[in-house]
Amino acid sequence: MTAESGIDVLVSEVGPRDGLQSVARPMPTDVKHGWIAALAAAGLPEIEVGSFVSPRLLPQMADAADVVREAVRIPGLTVLALVPNLKGAERALAAGTPKLTMPVSASRQHSMANIRKTPEEAVEEVRRVCALRDETPARQRFDVEVGVSTAFGCTMEGPVSEDWVITLAVRLAEAGADSVGLSDTTGYANPAQVKRLFGRLRRELGEKAGGAHLHNTRGQGLANVVAALEAGVTTFDASLAGLGGCPYAPGASGNIVTEDLVHLLESMGLRTGIDLERLIAARALISEGLPGEPLYGHVAEAGLPKGFAYAAQRKAA
Ligand code: ZN
């Protein structure tokens, strides 16, 4: 993170995409707008607001274009949308999406199940999307971020080769991706593995090394965050109230909880720019849009510690 941004770690909220994608019921579009506005007002600098996949496959994301058009009006917010392929990228571009994220699975079986392509074919799709970016007029040009999914293990294949994950990340960067991050789609990662793999990613990709998308499926999510921090990672995905998982990786629920992540970072003296009380209050919007949906998170349940001070306050004192 740069000094002038005023933050040390960028927390990227994925609930409106990753979270809602794994909930069978659609959230009404106007509630999505209100929820995203509340997240931005709490200080989240970046939000993944939807997915340009086939509405037949994911009716929850059928309103992605409307959600993007509303979200890009929020000052200072970086709006991200997931696209699986060039067709999705064209729809995202038409809606004015400034940043696209593409999942590329390191596991062959997961890749076929998720996007019906081999990892090699997925790299070629990233190349086509980057070509679209390069021929787009500067004013509308979008960034392309890639997340290598199942990078720490797969529910279908089991262990995934670390050498292959790094090889794939290098090919994605060469195909034109602006950044390449790693995703623990299945909640299999452990801190030693996270530190090792992100260390290698950063050595191989330099400034194109992207952030961490970690799950808490087996309770190791925040330990993995600390390991990634030690490897130099400064961007983390998280989902408000831990909403979501992956519909194509059975048993893989549990994005790390945004509130708990922000509390961890701020208590460690790392500035996020996020107001925890406002963040916790935004959980009510999930309950409004999806009544009865379970909400997770330790900090929301236990409350902030007495005398809690944000990292910026402690730095100023
Ligand atoms: Zn996730």
mmCIF file of C-alpha atoms and ligand atoms in Angstrom:
data_model
loop_
_atom_site.group_PDB
_atom_site.id
_atom_site.type_symbol
_atom_site.label_atom_id
_atom_site.label_comp_id
_atom_site.label_asym_id
_atom_site.label_seq_id
_atom_site.Cartn_x
_atom_site.Cartn_y
_atom_site.Cartn_z
ATOM 1 C CA MET A 1 0.000 0.000 0.000
ATOM 2 C CA THR A 2 1.208 3.516 -0.697
ATOM 3 C CA ALA A 3 1.746 6.025 2.093
ATOM 4 C CA GLU A 4 -0.724 8.508 0.576
ATOM 5 C CA SER A 5 -3.573 5.956 0.576
ATOM 6 C CA GLY A 6 -3.591 6.121 4.390
ATOM 7 C CA ILE A 7 -4.056 2.389 4.701
ATOM 8 C CA ASP A 8 -1.633 -0.468 5.259
ATOM 9 C CA VAL A 9 -3.841 -3.353 4.131
ATOM 10 C CA LEU A 10 -6.600 -3.334 1.502
ATOM 11 C CA VAL A 11 -9.682 -5.314 2.515
ATOM 12 C CA SER A 12 -11.768 -6.270 -0.522
ATOM 13 C CA GLU A 13 -15.354 -7.213 0.282
ATOM 14 C CA VAL A 14 -16.667 -10.170 -1.733
ATOM 15 C CA GLY A 15 -20.027 -10.780 -0.014
ATOM 16 C CA PRO A 16 -22.254 -9.326 -2.765
ATOM 17 C CA ARG A 17 -20.623 -11.718 -5.275
ATOM 18 C CA ASP A 18 -19.029 -14.731 -3.563
ATOM 19 C CA GLY A 19 -21.477 -14.653 -0.668
ATOM 20 C CA LEU A 20 -24.710 -14.256 -2.614
ATOM 21 C CA GLN A 21 -23.585 -16.713 -5.290
ATOM 22 C CA SER A 22 -23.698 -19.569 -2.791
ATOM 23 C CA VAL A 23 -27.091 -18.619 -1.390
ATOM 24 C CA ALA A 24 -29.874 -20.150 -3.476
ATOM 25 C CA ARG A 25 -32.319 -17.268 -2.973
ATOM 26 C CA PRO A 26 -31.674 -14.021 -4.870
ATOM 27 C CA MET A 27 -31.301 -10.833 -2.823
ATOM 28 C CA PRO A 28 -33.612 -8.066 -4.135
ATOM 29 C CA THR A 29 -31.642 -5.588 -6.264
ATOM 30 C CA ASP A 30 -32.590 -2.542 -4.190
ATOM 31 C CA VAL A 31 -31.354 -4.271 -1.013
ATOM 32 C CA LYS A 32 -28.067 -5.063 -2.815
ATOM 33 C CA HIS A 33 -27.709 -1.353 -3.668
ATOM 34 C CA GLY A 34 -28.314 -0.401 -0.022
ATOM 35 C CA TRP A 35 -25.947 -3.055 1.286
ATOM 36 C CA ILE A 36 -23.115 -2.039 -1.044
ATOM 37 C CA ALA A 37 -23.650 1.630 -0.124
ATOM 38 C CA ALA A 38 -23.481 0.719 3.589
ATOM 39 C CA LEU A 39 -20.269 -1.283 3.065
ATOM 40 C CA ALA A 40 -18.673 1.629 1.198
ATOM 41 C CA ALA A 41 -19.832 4.062 3.893
ATOM 42 C CA ALA A 42 -18.103 1.860 6.493
ATOM 43 C CA GLY A 43 -14.865 2.561 4.613
ATOM 44 C CA LEU A 44 -14.401 -0.557 2.483
ATOM 45 C CA PRO A 45 -12.214 0.665 -0.395
ATOM 46 C CA GLU A 46 -13.072 -2.157 -2.815
ATOM 47 C CA ILE A 47 -16.192 -4.319 -3.290
ATOM 48 C CA GLU A 48 -16.799 -7.243 -5.639
ATOM 49 C CA VAL A 49 -20.415 -6.489 -6.446
ATOM 50 C CA GLY A 50 -21.505 -9.238 -8.814
ATOM 51 C CA SER A 51 -20.735 -11.808 -11.440
ATOM 52 C CA PHE A 52 -21.309 -11.683 -15.208
ATOM 53 C CA VAL A 53 -22.097 -15.368 -15.569
ATOM 54 C CA SER A 54 -25.072 -16.835 -17.385
ATOM 55 C CA PRO A 55 -28.271 -15.819 -15.526
ATOM 56 C CA ARG A 56 -29.526 -19.345 -16.265
ATOM 57 C CA LEU A 57 -26.687 -20.781 -14.145
ATOM 58 C CA LEU A 58 -26.819 -18.151 -11.400
ATOM 59 C CA PRO A 59 -30.117 -16.242 -11.261
ATOM 60 C CA GLN A 60 -28.797 -14.477 -8.102
ATOM 61 C CA MET A 61 -26.403 -12.535 -10.383
ATOM 62 C CA ALA A 62 -28.863 -11.672 -13.175
ATOM 63 C CA ASP A 63 -28.914 -8.008 -12.039
ATOM 64 C CA ALA A 64 -25.085 -7.602 -12.145
ATOM 65 C CA ALA A 65 -25.175 -4.781 -14.716
ATOM 66 C CA ASP A 66 -27.691 -2.764 -12.657
ATOM 67 C CA VAL A 67 -25.674 -3.347 -9.485
ATOM 68 C CA VAL A 68 -22.438 -2.193 -11.162
ATOM 69 C CA ARG A 69 -24.060 0.944 -12.650
ATOM 70 C CA GLU A 70 -25.298 1.963 -9.197
ATOM 71 C CA ALA A 71 -22.059 1.053 -7.361
ATOM 72 C CA VAL A 72 -19.721 2.983 -9.685
ATOM 73 C CA ARG A 73 -21.489 6.192 -8.634
ATOM 74 C CA ILE A 74 -20.151 5.809 -5.074
ATOM 75 C CA PRO A 75 -17.145 8.167 -4.791
ATOM 76 C CA GLY A 76 -13.776 6.581 -4.020
ATOM 77 C CA LEU A 77 -15.009 2.981 -4.277
ATOM 78 C CA THR A 78 -13.248 0.465 -6.542
ATOM 79 C CA VAL A 79 -15.955 -1.710 -8.082
ATOM 80 C CA LEU A 80 -15.061 -5.251 -9.098
ATOM 81 C CA ALA A 81 -17.061 -7.898 -10.903
ATOM 82 C CA LEU A 82 -16.269 -11.520 -11.620
ATOM 83 C CA VAL A 83 -16.226 -12.654 -15.247
ATOM 84 C CA PRO A 84 -15.709 -16.284 -16.290
ATOM 85 C CA ASN A 85 -14.904 -15.552 -19.955
ATOM 86 C CA LEU A 86 -14.709 -12.990 -22.773
ATOM 87 C CA LYS A 87 -18.498 -12.850 -23.139
ATOM 88 C CA GLY A 88 -18.805 -11.936 -19.461
ATOM 89 C CA ALA A 89 -16.049 -9.346 -19.864
ATOM 90 C CA GLU A 90 -17.938 -7.720 -22.756
ATOM 91 C CA ARG A 91 -21.083 -7.462 -20.601
ATOM 92 C CA ALA A 92 -19.022 -6.092 -17.688
ATOM 93 C CA LEU A 93 -17.406 -3.510 -19.975
ATOM 94 C CA ALA A 94 -20.812 -2.429 -21.314
ATOM 95 C CA ALA A 95 -21.949 -1.852 -17.713
ATOM 96 C CA GLY A 96 -18.851 0.285 -17.032
ATOM 97 C CA THR A 97 -17.060 -2.071 -14.617
ATOM 98 C CA PRO A 98 -13.601 -0.657 -13.783
ATOM 99 C CA LYS A 99 -12.030 -3.891 -12.513
ATOM 100 C CA LEU A 100 -12.664 -7.497 -13.514
ATOM 101 C CA THR A 101 -11.661 -10.595 -11.625
ATOM 102 C CA MET A 102 -11.318 -13.975 -13.342
ATOM 103 C CA PRO A 103 -11.083 -17.302 -11.515
ATOM 104 C CA VAL A 104 -8.628 -19.815 -12.953
ATOM 105 C CA SER A 105 -8.528 -23.121 -11.132
ATOM 106 C CA ALA A 106 -5.247 -24.928 -10.576
ATOM 107 C CA SER A 107 -7.174 -28.186 -10.170
ATOM 108 C CA ARG A 108 -8.183 -29.706 -13.514
ATOM 109 C CA GLN A 109 -11.308 -31.361 -12.149
ATOM 110 C CA HIS A 110 -12.458 -28.195 -10.361
ATOM 111 C CA SER A 111 -11.745 -26.159 -13.505
ATOM 112 C CA MET A 112 -13.897 -28.436 -15.664
ATOM 113 C CA ALA A 113 -16.725 -28.436 -13.102
ATOM 114 C CA ASN A 114 -16.579 -24.667 -12.555
ATOM 115 C CA ILE A 115 -16.049 -23.208 -16.049
ATOM 116 C CA ARG A 116 -15.907 -26.304 -18.301
ATOM 117 C CA LYS A 117 -12.353 -25.481 -19.402
ATOM 118 C CA THR A 118 -8.905 -26.910 -18.647
ATOM 119 C CA PRO A 119 -6.526 -24.540 -16.811
ATOM 120 C CA GLU A 120 -4.624 -24.055 -20.100
ATOM 121 C CA GLU A 121 -7.846 -23.072 -21.897
ATOM 122 C CA ALA A 122 -8.636 -20.705 -19.016
ATOM 123 C CA VAL A 123 -5.242 -18.980 -19.513
ATOM 124 C CA GLU A 124 -6.188 -18.409 -23.177
ATOM 125 C CA GLU A 125 -9.514 -16.898 -22.071
ATOM 126 C CA VAL A 126 -7.605 -14.512 -19.771
ATOM 127 C CA ARG A 127 -5.428 -13.571 -22.750
ATOM 128 C CA ARG A 128 -8.547 -12.731 -24.815
ATOM 129 C CA VAL A 129 -9.985 -10.606 -21.988
ATOM 130 C CA CYS A 130 -6.641 -8.752 -21.650
ATOM 131 C CA ALA A 131 -6.686 -8.121 -25.422
ATOM 132 C CA LEU A 132 -10.178 -6.603 -25.037
ATOM 133 C CA ARG A 133 -8.782 -4.413 -22.214
ATOM 134 C CA ASP A 134 -5.891 -3.267 -24.397
ATOM 135 C CA GLU A 135 -8.129 -2.275 -27.318
ATOM 136 C CA THR A 136 -10.602 -0.430 -25.040
ATOM 137 C CA PRO A 137 -10.262 3.398 -25.006
ATOM 138 C CA ALA A 138 -8.283 4.532 -21.932
ATOM 139 C CA ARG A 139 -11.310 6.237 -20.379
ATOM 140 C CA GLN A 140 -13.290 2.947 -20.152
ATOM 141 C CA ARG A 141 -10.355 0.602 -19.704
ATOM 142 C CA PHE A 142 -10.656 -1.978 -16.928
ATOM 143 C CA ASP A 143 -8.074 -3.815 -14.841
ATOM 144 C CA VAL A 144 -7.873 -7.591 -14.996
ATOM 145 C CA GLU A 145 -7.198 -9.414 -11.750
ATOM 146 C CA VAL A 146 -6.903 -13.207 -11.718
ATOM 147 C CA GLY A 147 -7.394 -15.439 -8.701
ATOM 148 C CA VAL A 148 -5.861 -18.908 -8.894
ATOM 149 C CA SER A 149 -8.548 -20.990 -7.206
ATOM 150 C CA THR A 150 -7.996 -24.324 -5.431
ATOM 151 C CA ALA A 151 -4.376 -23.129 -5.050
ATOM 152 C CA PHE A 152 -4.023 -24.873 -1.672
ATOM 153 C CA GLY A 153 -5.932 -28.077 -2.364
ATOM 154 C CA CYS A 154 -9.098 -29.338 -4.011
ATOM 155 C CA THR A 155 -12.140 -31.233 -2.695
ATOM 156 C CA MET A 156 -12.091 -33.313 -5.906
ATOM 157 C CA GLU A 157 -8.363 -33.878 -6.537
ATOM 158 C CA GLY A 158 -6.918 -33.498 -3.046
ATOM 159 C CA PRO A 159 -3.425 -31.949 -2.897
ATOM 160 C CA VAL A 160 -2.495 -29.530 -5.715
ATOM 161 C CA SER A 161 1.165 -29.230 -6.782
ATOM 162 C CA GLU A 162 2.747 -25.985 -5.544
ATOM 163 C CA ASP A 163 5.086 -25.922 -8.550
ATOM 164 C CA TRP A 164 2.056 -26.092 -10.853
ATOM 165 C CA VAL A 165 0.293 -23.271 -8.993
ATOM 166 C CA ILE A 166 3.338 -21.019 -9.479
ATOM 167 C CA THR A 167 3.759 -22.085 -13.137
ATOM 168 C CA LEU A 168 0.107 -21.257 -13.772
ATOM 169 C CA ALA A 169 0.432 -17.872 -12.020
ATOM 170 C CA VAL A 170 3.452 -16.991 -14.192
ATOM 171 C CA ARG A 171 1.547 -17.963 -17.372
ATOM 172 C CA LEU A 172 -1.403 -15.795 -16.284
ATOM 173 C CA ALA A 173 0.856 -12.799 -15.689
ATOM 174 C CA GLU A 174 2.453 -13.369 -19.108
ATOM 175 C CA ALA A 175 -1.036 -13.580 -20.654
ATOM 176 C CA GLY A 176 -1.531 -9.968 -19.522
ATOM 177 C CA ALA A 177 -3.235 -10.119 -16.116
ATOM 178 C CA ASP A 178 -2.592 -6.973 -14.058
ATOM 179 C CA SER A 179 -2.356 -9.051 -10.897
ATOM 180 C CA VAL A 180 -2.533 -12.719 -9.939
ATOM 181 C CA GLY A 181 -3.625 -13.752 -6.457
ATOM 182 C CA LEU A 182 -4.186 -17.101 -4.766
ATOM 183 C CA SER A 183 -7.464 -18.509 -3.439
ATOM 184 C CA ASP A 184 -8.024 -21.176 -0.821
ATOM 185 C CA THR A 185 -11.378 -22.070 -2.372
ATOM 186 C CA THR A 186 -11.746 -25.203 -0.270
ATOM 187 C CA GLY A 187 -10.456 -24.095 3.135
ATOM 188 C CA TYR A 188 -7.533 -26.555 2.971
ATOM 189 C CA ALA A 189 -4.657 -24.082 3.467
ATOM 190 C CA ASN A 190 -2.388 -24.002 6.499
ATOM 191 C CA PRO A 191 -0.203 -21.069 7.571
ATOM 192 C CA ALA A 192 3.142 -22.675 6.617
ATOM 193 C CA GLN A 193 1.821 -23.407 3.107
ATOM 194 C CA VAL A 194 0.336 -19.915 2.761
ATOM 195 C CA LYS A 195 3.597 -18.228 3.729
ATOM 196 C CA ARG A 196 5.631 -20.482 1.410
ATOM 197 C CA LEU A 197 3.349 -20.147 -1.627
ATOM 198 C CA PHE A 198 2.817 -16.385 -1.354
ATOM 199 C CA GLY A 199 6.561 -15.965 -0.837
ATOM 200 C CA ARG A 200 7.192 -17.826 -4.095
ATOM 201 C CA LEU A 201 4.410 -15.903 -5.883
ATOM 202 C CA ARG A 202 5.927 -12.573 -4.867
ATOM 203 C CA ARG A 203 9.430 -13.621 -5.907
ATOM 204 C CA GLU A 204 8.182 -14.850 -9.316
ATOM 205 C CA LEU A 205 5.661 -12.107 -10.152
ATOM 206 C CA GLY A 206 7.014 -9.041 -8.360
ATOM 207 C CA GLU A 207 4.477 -6.205 -8.506
ATOM 208 C CA LYS A 208 1.944 -8.420 -10.330
ATOM 209 C CA ALA A 209 1.634 -10.649 -7.233
ATOM 210 C CA GLY A 210 -1.938 -10.234 -6.031
ATOM 211 C CA GLY A 211 -3.878 -10.774 -2.841
ATOM 212 C CA ALA A 212 -5.203 -13.649 -0.767
ATOM 213 C CA HIS A 213 -8.705 -15.099 -0.868
ATOM 214 C CA LEU A 214 -8.913 -17.307 2.211
ATOM 215 C CA HIS A 215 -11.654 -19.439 3.692
ATOM 216 C CA ASN A 216 -12.267 -20.386 7.314
ATOM 217 C CA THR A 217 -13.859 -23.760 6.599
ATOM 218 C CA ARG A 218 -11.570 -25.533 9.070
ATOM 219 C CA GLY A 219 -10.949 -22.607 11.407
ATOM 220 C CA GLN A 220 -7.552 -21.637 9.967
ATOM 221 C CA GLY A 221 -8.642 -18.531 8.066
ATOM 222 C CA LEU A 222 -7.185 -15.797 10.281
ATOM 223 C CA ALA A 223 -4.042 -17.799 11.045
ATOM 224 C CA ASN A 224 -3.567 -17.967 7.277
ATOM 225 C CA VAL A 225 -4.043 -14.182 7.059
ATOM 226 C CA VAL A 226 -1.178 -13.652 9.523
ATOM 227 C CA ALA A 227 1.016 -16.033 7.502
ATOM 228 C CA ALA A 228 0.202 -14.146 4.295
ATOM 229 C CA LEU A 229 1.011 -10.828 6.010
ATOM 230 C CA GLU A 230 4.401 -12.274 6.949
ATOM 231 C CA ALA A 231 4.948 -13.110 3.266
ATOM 232 C CA GLY A 232 4.225 -9.446 2.400
ATOM 233 C CA VAL A 233 0.623 -9.742 1.167
ATOM 234 C CA THR A 234 -1.338 -6.481 1.560
ATOM 235 C CA THR A 235 -4.703 -7.319 -0.085
ATOM 236 C CA PHE A 236 -7.264 -9.683 1.432
ATOM 237 C CA ASP A 237 -10.741 -10.742 0.337
ATOM 238 C CA ALA A 238 -13.384 -11.264 2.995
ATOM 239 C CA SER A 239 -17.140 -11.532 3.247
ATOM 240 C CA LEU A 240 -19.382 -9.659 5.669
ATOM 241 C CA ALA A 241 -20.810 -12.130 8.221
ATOM 242 C CA GLY A 242 -18.843 -14.876 6.443
ATOM 243 C CA LEU A 243 -21.499 -15.233 3.758
ATOM 244 C CA GLY A 244 -20.657 -17.652 0.998
ATOM 245 C CA GLY A 245 -18.404 -20.396 -0.246
ATOM 246 C CA CYS A 246 -18.147 -22.188 -3.567
ATOM 247 C CA PRO A 247 -21.147 -24.027 -5.050
ATOM 248 C CA TYR A 248 -18.828 -26.257 -7.129
ATOM 249 C CA ALA A 249 -16.613 -27.385 -4.245
ATOM 250 C CA PRO A 250 -18.909 -29.447 -2.021
ATOM 251 C CA GLY A 251 -18.453 -28.772 1.692
ATOM 252 C CA ALA A 252 -16.346 -25.681 1.069
ATOM 253 C CA SER A 253 -18.271 -22.994 2.870
ATOM 254 C CA GLY A 254 -16.952 -20.101 4.868
ATOM 255 C CA ASN A 255 -15.241 -17.038 3.488
ATOM 256 C CA ILE A 256 -13.257 -15.307 6.223
ATOM 257 C CA VAL A 257 -15.434 -12.805 8.062
ATOM 258 C CA THR A 258 -14.740 -9.169 7.108
ATOM 259 C CA GLU A 259 -15.484 -7.859 10.616
ATOM 260 C CA ASP A 260 -13.066 -10.352 12.219
ATOM 261 C CA LEU A 261 -10.382 -9.639 9.595
ATOM 262 C CA VAL A 262 -10.624 -5.870 10.122
ATOM 263 C CA HIS A 263 -10.469 -6.332 13.887
ATOM 264 C CA LEU A 264 -7.395 -8.574 13.548
ATOM 265 C CA LEU A 265 -5.580 -6.099 11.283
ATOM 266 C CA GLU A 266 -6.442 -2.978 13.283
ATOM 267 C CA SER A 267 -5.524 -4.647 16.580
ATOM 268 C CA MET A 268 -2.158 -5.584 15.022
ATOM 269 C CA GLY A 269 -1.574 -1.903 14.201
ATOM 270 C CA LEU A 270 -2.377 -2.170 10.481
ATOM 271 C CA ARG A 271 -4.652 0.549 9.106
ATOM 272 C CA THR A 272 -7.631 -0.529 6.980
ATOM 273 C CA GLY A 273 -9.610 2.734 6.853
ATOM 274 C CA ILE A 274 -12.700 0.782 7.957
ATOM 275 C CA ASP A 275 -15.099 1.692 10.790
ATOM 276 C CA LEU A 276 -15.959 -1.530 12.636
ATOM 277 C CA GLU A 277 -19.208 -0.292 14.192
ATOM 278 C CA ARG A 278 -20.575 0.734 10.795
ATOM 279 C CA LEU A 279 -19.349 -2.517 9.293
ATOM 280 C CA ILE A 280 -21.140 -4.578 11.940
ATOM 281 C CA ALA A 281 -24.295 -2.487 11.448
ATOM 282 C CA ALA A 282 -24.244 -3.402 7.730
ATOM 283 C CA ARG A 283 -24.990 -7.025 8.691
ATOM 284 C CA ALA A 284 -28.623 -5.951 9.171
ATOM 285 C CA LEU A 285 -28.886 -5.439 5.393
ATOM 286 C CA ILE A 286 -28.105 -9.140 4.807
ATOM 287 C CA SER A 287 -30.921 -10.098 7.155
ATOM 288 C CA GLU A 288 -33.241 -7.663 5.381
ATOM 289 C CA GLY A 289 -32.474 -9.093 1.936
ATOM 290 C CA LEU A 290 -32.166 -12.740 3.002
ATOM 291 C CA PRO A 291 -34.307 -13.276 6.107
ATOM 292 C CA GLY A 292 -33.083 -16.173 8.255
ATOM 293 C CA GLU A 293 -29.695 -16.471 6.527
ATOM 294 C CA PRO A 294 -27.051 -17.448 9.151
ATOM 295 C CA LEU A 295 -24.567 -14.694 10.025
ATOM 296 C CA TYR A 296 -21.105 -15.629 11.311
ATOM 297 C CA GLY A 297 -18.390 -13.678 13.083
ATOM 298 C CA HIS A 298 -16.737 -13.550 16.493
ATOM 299 C CA VAL A 299 -16.359 -9.778 16.822
ATOM 300 C CA ALA A 300 -20.021 -9.044 16.030
ATOM 301 C CA GLU A 301 -21.029 -11.558 18.715
ATOM 302 C CA ALA A 302 -18.518 -10.599 21.398
ATOM 303 C CA GLY A 303 -18.331 -6.846 20.711
ATOM 304 C CA LEU A 304 -15.220 -4.690 20.507
ATOM 305 C CA PRO A 305 -12.779 -4.919 23.432
ATOM 306 C CA LYS A 306 -13.011 -2.155 26.038
ATOM 307 C CA GLY A 307 -10.744 0.739 25.049
ATOM 308 C CA PHE A 308 -10.313 -0.601 21.507
ATOM 309 C CA ALA A 309 -8.304 1.863 19.411
ATOM 310 C CA TYR A 310 -7.898 1.815 15.654
ATOM 311 C CA ALA A 311 -4.372 1.557 14.262
ATOM 312 C CA ALA A 312 -4.514 5.125 12.901
ATOM 313 C CA GLN A 313 -5.507 6.503 16.341
ATOM 314 C CA ARG A 314 -2.656 4.638 17.993
ATOM 315 C CA LYS A 315 -0.209 5.891 15.350
ATOM 316 C CA ALA A 316 -1.361 9.471 15.929
ATOM 317 C CA ALA A 317 -1.141 9.191 19.740
HETATM 318 ZN ZN ZN B 1 -14.646 -17.437 -1.299
#
